[in-house]
PDB file of C-alpha atoms in Angstrom:
ATOM      1  CA  MET A   1      -2.700  12.006 -35.495  1.00 84.00           C
ATOM      2  CA  LYS A   2      -1.109   8.869 -36.954  1.00 85.00           C
ATOM      3  CA  ARG A   3      -0.670   7.381 -33.513  1.00 88.00           C
ATOM      4  CA  LEU A   4      -4.326   7.944 -32.728  1.00 86.00           C
ATOM      5  CA  LEU A   5      -5.381   6.231 -35.963  1.00 85.00           C
ATOM      6  CA  TYR A   6      -3.016   3.325 -35.327  1.00 85.00           C
ATOM      7  CA  LEU A   7      -4.324   2.955 -31.794  1.00 86.00           C
ATOM      8  CA  LEU A   8      -7.935   3.021 -32.998  1.00 84.00           C
ATOM      9  CA  PHE A   9      -7.171   0.466 -35.713  1.00 81.00           C
ATOM     10  CA  PHE A  10      -5.352  -1.748 -33.201  1.00 79.00           C
ATOM     11  CA  ILE A  11      -8.268  -1.684 -30.766  1.00 81.00           C
ATOM     12  CA  LEU A  12     -10.855  -2.439 -33.463  1.00 75.00           C
ATOM     13  CA  TYR A  13      -8.711  -5.186 -34.962  1.00 74.00           C
ATOM     14  CA  PHE A  14      -8.272  -7.121 -31.728  1.00 70.00           C
ATOM     15  CA  HIS A  15     -11.808  -6.479 -30.554  1.00 65.00           C
ATOM     16  CA  GLY A  16     -13.017  -8.863 -33.255  1.00 60.00           C
ATOM     17  CA  TYR A  17     -10.782 -11.646 -31.962  1.00 60.00           C
ATOM     18  CA  THR A  18     -11.994 -11.310 -28.399  1.00 60.00           C
ATOM     19  CA  GLN A  19     -15.580 -12.044 -29.424  1.00 61.00           C
ATOM     20  CA  ASN A  20     -15.119 -15.595 -30.731  1.00 69.00           C
ATOM     21  CA  ASN A  21     -18.374 -17.454 -30.209  1.00 74.00           C
ATOM     22  CA  TYR A  22     -18.879 -20.774 -31.933  1.00 74.00           C
ATOM     23  CA  ILE A  23     -22.015 -22.687 -32.853  1.00 80.00           C
ATOM     24  CA  VAL A  24     -21.594 -26.464 -32.786  1.00 84.00           C
ATOM     25  CA  LYS A  25     -23.983 -29.348 -33.339  1.00 84.00           C
ATOM     26  CA  THR A  26     -24.321 -32.166 -30.812  1.00 84.00           C
ATOM     27  CA  GLU A  27     -24.742 -35.841 -31.683  1.00 82.00           C
ATOM     28  CA  ASP A  28     -28.493 -35.630 -31.187  1.00 82.00           C
ATOM     29  CA  GLY A  29     -28.765 -32.686 -33.613  1.00 81.00           C
ATOM     30  CA  ARG A  30     -29.197 -29.764 -31.208  1.00 84.00           C
ATOM     31  CA  ARG A  31     -27.166 -26.607 -31.750  1.00 86.00           C
ATOM     32  CA  VAL A  32     -25.079 -25.173 -28.915  1.00 84.00           C
ATOM     33  CA  LEU A  33     -23.549 -21.692 -28.655  1.00 82.00           C
ATOM     34  CA  LEU A  34     -20.047 -21.840 -27.117  1.00 81.00           C
ATOM     35  CA  LYS A  35     -19.188 -18.429 -25.729  1.00 80.00           C
ATOM     36  CA  ALA A  36     -15.754 -16.854 -25.302  1.00 74.00           C
ATOM     37  CA  ASP A  37     -16.173 -16.735 -21.496  1.00 75.00           C
ATOM     38  CA  TYR A  38     -16.284 -20.581 -21.382  1.00 76.00           C
ATOM     39  CA  THR A  39     -20.049 -20.820 -20.973  1.00 84.00           C
ATOM     40  CA  TRP A  40     -22.561 -22.378 -23.336  1.00 84.00           C
ATOM     41  CA  GLU A  41     -26.280 -22.475 -24.057  1.00 84.00           C
ATOM     42  CA  TYR A  42     -28.631 -24.375 -26.314  1.00 82.00           C
ATOM     43  CA  ILE A  43     -29.870 -22.480 -29.352  1.00 82.00           C
ATOM     44  CA  ASP A  44     -32.571 -25.006 -30.194  1.00 69.00           C
ATOM     45  CA  ALA A  45     -35.121 -25.446 -27.434  1.00 62.00           C
ATOM     46  CA  ALA A  46     -36.170 -28.987 -28.348  1.00 57.00           C
ATOM     47  CA  SER A  47     -34.205 -31.920 -29.681  1.00 49.00           C
ATOM     48  CA  PRO A  48     -34.909 -32.440 -33.406  1.00 49.00           C
ATOM     49  CA  LYS A  49     -34.093 -36.146 -33.055  1.00 48.00           C
ATOM     50  CA  SER A  50     -37.520 -36.974 -31.639  1.00 49.00           C
ATOM     51  CA  ALA A  51     -39.185 -35.389 -34.663  1.00 47.00           C
ATOM     52  CA  ALA A  52     -36.805 -37.205 -37.003  1.00 46.00           C
ATOM     53  CA  VAL A  53     -37.477 -40.573 -35.354  1.00 46.00           C
ATOM     54  CA  ALA A  54     -41.223 -40.009 -35.597  1.00 42.00           C
ATOM     55  CA  GLU A  55     -40.857 -39.128 -39.269  1.00 43.00           C
ATOM     56  CA  VAL A  56     -38.785 -42.250 -39.955  1.00 42.00           C
ATOM     57  CA  ASN A  57     -41.339 -44.412 -38.171  1.00 43.00           C
ATOM     58  CA  ALA A  58     -44.178 -42.803 -40.117  1.00 37.00           C
ATOM     59  CA  VAL A  59     -42.595 -43.652 -43.468  1.00 38.00           C
ATOM     60  CA  ALA A  60     -43.112 -47.252 -44.482  1.00 37.00           C
ATOM     61  CA  ILE A  61     -39.817 -48.979 -45.124  1.00 42.00           C
ATOM     62  CA  ASN A  62     -39.775 -50.891 -48.378  1.00 42.00           C
ATOM     63  CA  ASP A  63     -37.698 -54.056 -47.957  1.00 46.00           C
ATOM     64  CA  LYS A  64     -37.625 -54.618 -51.723  1.00 53.00           C
ATOM     65  CA  ALA A  65     -36.060 -51.197 -52.500  1.00 66.00           C
ATOM     66  CA  CYS A  66     -32.584 -52.707 -52.848  1.00 79.00           C
ATOM     67  CA  GLN A  67     -33.957 -55.659 -54.836  1.00 81.00           C
ATOM     68  CA  LEU A  68     -31.461 -58.192 -53.522  1.00 82.00           C
ATOM     69  CA  PRO A  69     -32.035 -61.860 -54.308  1.00 85.00           C
ATOM     70  CA  SER A  70     -32.782 -64.153 -51.392  1.00 83.00           C
ATOM     71  CA  ASP A  71     -29.475 -66.021 -51.829  1.00 86.00           C
ATOM     72  CA  PHE A  72     -27.370 -62.823 -51.912  1.00 86.00           C
ATOM     73  CA  VAL A  73     -23.920 -63.068 -50.288  1.00 88.00           C
ATOM     74  CA  GLU A  74     -21.864 -60.008 -49.355  1.00 89.00           C
ATOM     75  CA  PRO A  75     -18.672 -59.606 -51.406  1.00 89.00           C
ATOM     76  CA  LYS A  76     -15.405 -60.709 -49.798  1.00 89.00           C
ATOM     77  CA  LEU A  77     -12.836 -58.052 -48.947  1.00 88.00           C
ATOM     78  CA  ASP A  78      -9.040 -58.200 -49.155  1.00 87.00           C
ATOM     79  CA  ASN A  79      -7.722 -59.274 -45.742  1.00 86.00           C
ATOM     80  CA  LYS A  80      -4.405 -57.428 -46.192  1.00 88.00           C
ATOM     81  CA  ILE A  81      -6.185 -54.113 -46.727  1.00 87.00           C
ATOM     82  CA  GLN A  82      -8.612 -54.729 -43.854  1.00 87.00           C
ATOM     83  CA  ASN A  83      -5.726 -55.552 -41.485  1.00 86.00           C
ATOM     84  CA  GLN A  84      -3.995 -52.296 -42.413  1.00 86.00           C
ATOM     85  CA  LEU A  85      -7.231 -50.347 -41.841  1.00 86.00           C
ATOM     86  CA  LYS A  86      -7.610 -51.715 -38.293  1.00 84.00           C
ATOM     87  CA  LYS A  87      -5.077 -49.185 -37.004  1.00 82.00           C
ATOM     88  CA  GLY A  88      -7.138 -46.256 -38.268  1.00 83.00           C
ATOM     89  CA  ARG A  89     -10.515 -47.768 -37.341  1.00 83.00           C
ATOM     90  CA  ALA A  90     -11.681 -47.807 -40.942  1.00 86.00           C
ATOM     91  CA  THR A  91     -12.446 -51.494 -41.504  1.00 88.00           C
ATOM     92  CA  ILE A  92     -15.731 -52.628 -43.013  1.00 90.00           C
ATOM     93  CA  ALA A  93     -17.092 -53.177 -39.489  1.00 90.00           C
ATOM     94  CA  HIS A  94     -16.410 -49.532 -38.646  1.00 90.00           C
ATOM     95  CA  VAL A  95     -17.990 -48.383 -41.912  1.00 90.00           C
ATOM     96  CA  LYS A  96     -21.088 -50.472 -41.207  1.00 92.00           C
ATOM     97  CA  LYS A  97     -21.367 -48.963 -37.710  1.00 91.00           C
ATOM     98  CA  LYS A  98     -21.256 -45.481 -39.226  1.00 90.00           C
ATOM     99  CA  VAL A  99     -23.941 -46.348 -41.797  1.00 91.00           C
ATOM    100  CA  ALA A 100     -26.126 -47.884 -39.086  1.00 91.00           C
ATOM    101  CA  LYS A 101     -25.744 -44.766 -36.949  1.00 90.00           C
ATOM    102  CA  ASP A 102     -26.509 -42.426 -39.861  1.00 89.00           C
ATOM    103  CA  TYR A 103     -29.649 -44.359 -40.864  1.00 89.00           C
ATOM    104  CA  ASN A 104     -30.918 -45.245 -37.356  1.00 89.00           C
ATOM    105  CA  CYS A 105     -30.747 -49.002 -37.765  1.00 90.00           C
ATOM    106  CA  SER A 106     -28.754 -51.908 -36.398  1.00 89.00           C
ATOM    107  CA  VAL A 107     -25.505 -53.124 -37.937  1.00 90.00           C
ATOM    108  CA  GLU A 108     -27.242 -56.363 -38.967  1.00 89.00           C
ATOM    109  CA  GLU A 109     -29.645 -54.377 -41.169  1.00 88.00           C
ATOM    110  CA  VAL A 110     -26.748 -52.899 -43.161  1.00 90.00           C
ATOM    111  CA  ILE A 111     -25.848 -55.128 -46.121  1.00 90.00           C
ATOM    112  CA  LEU A 112     -22.732 -54.599 -48.225  1.00 90.00           C
ATOM    113  CA  VAL A 113     -23.797 -54.739 -51.887  1.00 91.00           C
ATOM    114  CA  ALA A 114     -20.675 -53.694 -53.804  1.00 89.00           C
ATOM    115  CA  VAL A 115     -17.155 -52.584 -52.983  1.00 90.00           C
ATOM    116  CA  SER A 116     -14.204 -51.014 -54.753  1.00 89.00           C
ATOM    117  CA  GLU A 117     -11.308 -50.879 -52.317  1.00 87.00           C
ATOM    118  CA  GLN A 118      -7.646 -49.956 -52.348  1.00 86.00           C
ATOM    119  CA  LYS A 119      -5.227 -49.232 -49.522  1.00 84.00           C
ATOM    120  CA  SER A 120      -5.670 -45.449 -49.703  1.00 85.00           C
ATOM    121  CA  LYS A 121      -9.329 -45.204 -50.747  1.00 87.00           C
ATOM    122  CA  GLY A 122     -12.505 -47.181 -51.134  1.00 88.00           C
ATOM    123  CA  VAL A 123     -16.124 -46.930 -52.278  1.00 91.00           C
ATOM    124  CA  TYR A 124     -18.793 -48.996 -50.548  1.00 91.00           C
ATOM    125  CA  ASP A 125     -22.424 -49.504 -51.611  1.00 91.00           C
ATOM    126  CA  PHE A 126     -24.828 -50.593 -48.894  1.00 91.00           C
ATOM    127  CA  CYS A 127     -28.477 -51.418 -48.451  1.00 90.00           C
ATOM    128  CA  ALA A 128     -29.536 -49.819 -45.145  1.00 88.00           C
ATOM    129  CA  ARG A 129     -33.163 -50.224 -44.050  1.00 83.00           C
ATOM    130  CA  GLY A 130     -34.190 -50.855 -47.645  1.00 82.00           C
ATOM    131  CA  LYS A 131     -32.390 -47.819 -49.069  1.00 87.00           C
ATOM    132  CA  LYS A 132     -29.311 -47.854 -51.285  1.00 90.00           C
ATOM    133  CA  VAL A 133     -26.503 -45.695 -49.939  1.00 90.00           C
ATOM    134  CA  SER A 134     -22.879 -45.159 -50.937  1.00 91.00           C
ATOM    135  CA  TYR A 135     -19.995 -44.279 -48.662  1.00 91.00           C
ATOM    136  CA  LYS A 136     -16.414 -43.467 -49.530  1.00 90.00           C
ATOM    137  CA  ARG A 137     -13.215 -43.827 -47.598  1.00 88.00           C
ATOM    138  CA  VAL A 138     -10.174 -41.642 -48.166  1.00 87.00           C
ATOM    139  CA  GLY A 139      -7.356 -42.809 -45.948  1.00 85.00           C
ATOM    140  CA  ASN A 140      -9.119 -43.477 -42.645  1.00 83.00           C
ATOM    141  CA  SER A 141     -11.902 -40.910 -43.110  1.00 85.00           C
ATOM    142  CA  ILE A 142     -15.337 -42.283 -43.902  1.00 86.00           C
ATOM    143  CA  ILE A 143     -18.088 -40.055 -45.353  1.00 86.00           C
ATOM    144  CA  GLU A 144     -21.227 -40.498 -47.351  1.00 87.00           C
ATOM    145  CA  LYS A 145     -20.555 -40.251 -51.066  1.00 83.00           C
ATOM    146  CA  GLY A 146     -21.619 -36.892 -52.451  1.00 78.00           C
ATOM    147  CA  LYS A 147     -21.202 -35.015 -49.168  1.00 73.00           C
ATOM    148  CA  LEU A 148     -18.272 -32.758 -48.386  1.00 65.00           C
ATOM    149  CA  PHE A 149     -18.652 -32.549 -44.624  1.00 56.00           C
TER     150      PHE A 149
END
């Protein structure tokens, strides 16, 4: 009787591991189901990016939201720290590219307002498309401040 129970437990235990299906999100925001038999399918029928772009275009962008003076100059960064961050692709240029991608604008529209930077971490305040945003860097990882993932 014990052997039968052990066999049943063993079968049920490993049955759960054979059914690993994962849901991932693509760069354009669609969700994809990755199946255990190496096939995949879209969960979302339409791309949500087109709706998001239409919503962004519908909202009027206020250029004065950051309230920067006309003679504003971006703060200078420590060259030693920036040279060390080149290896991990975490320089200010890389951070600006990430902000521009997250807010659907060009890199030229992203303005560095304030910075607090050390070798191991940094906090950056930007004005992107008229909106104030903050990003943080821990090591070579760059994420929006206040977000975990």
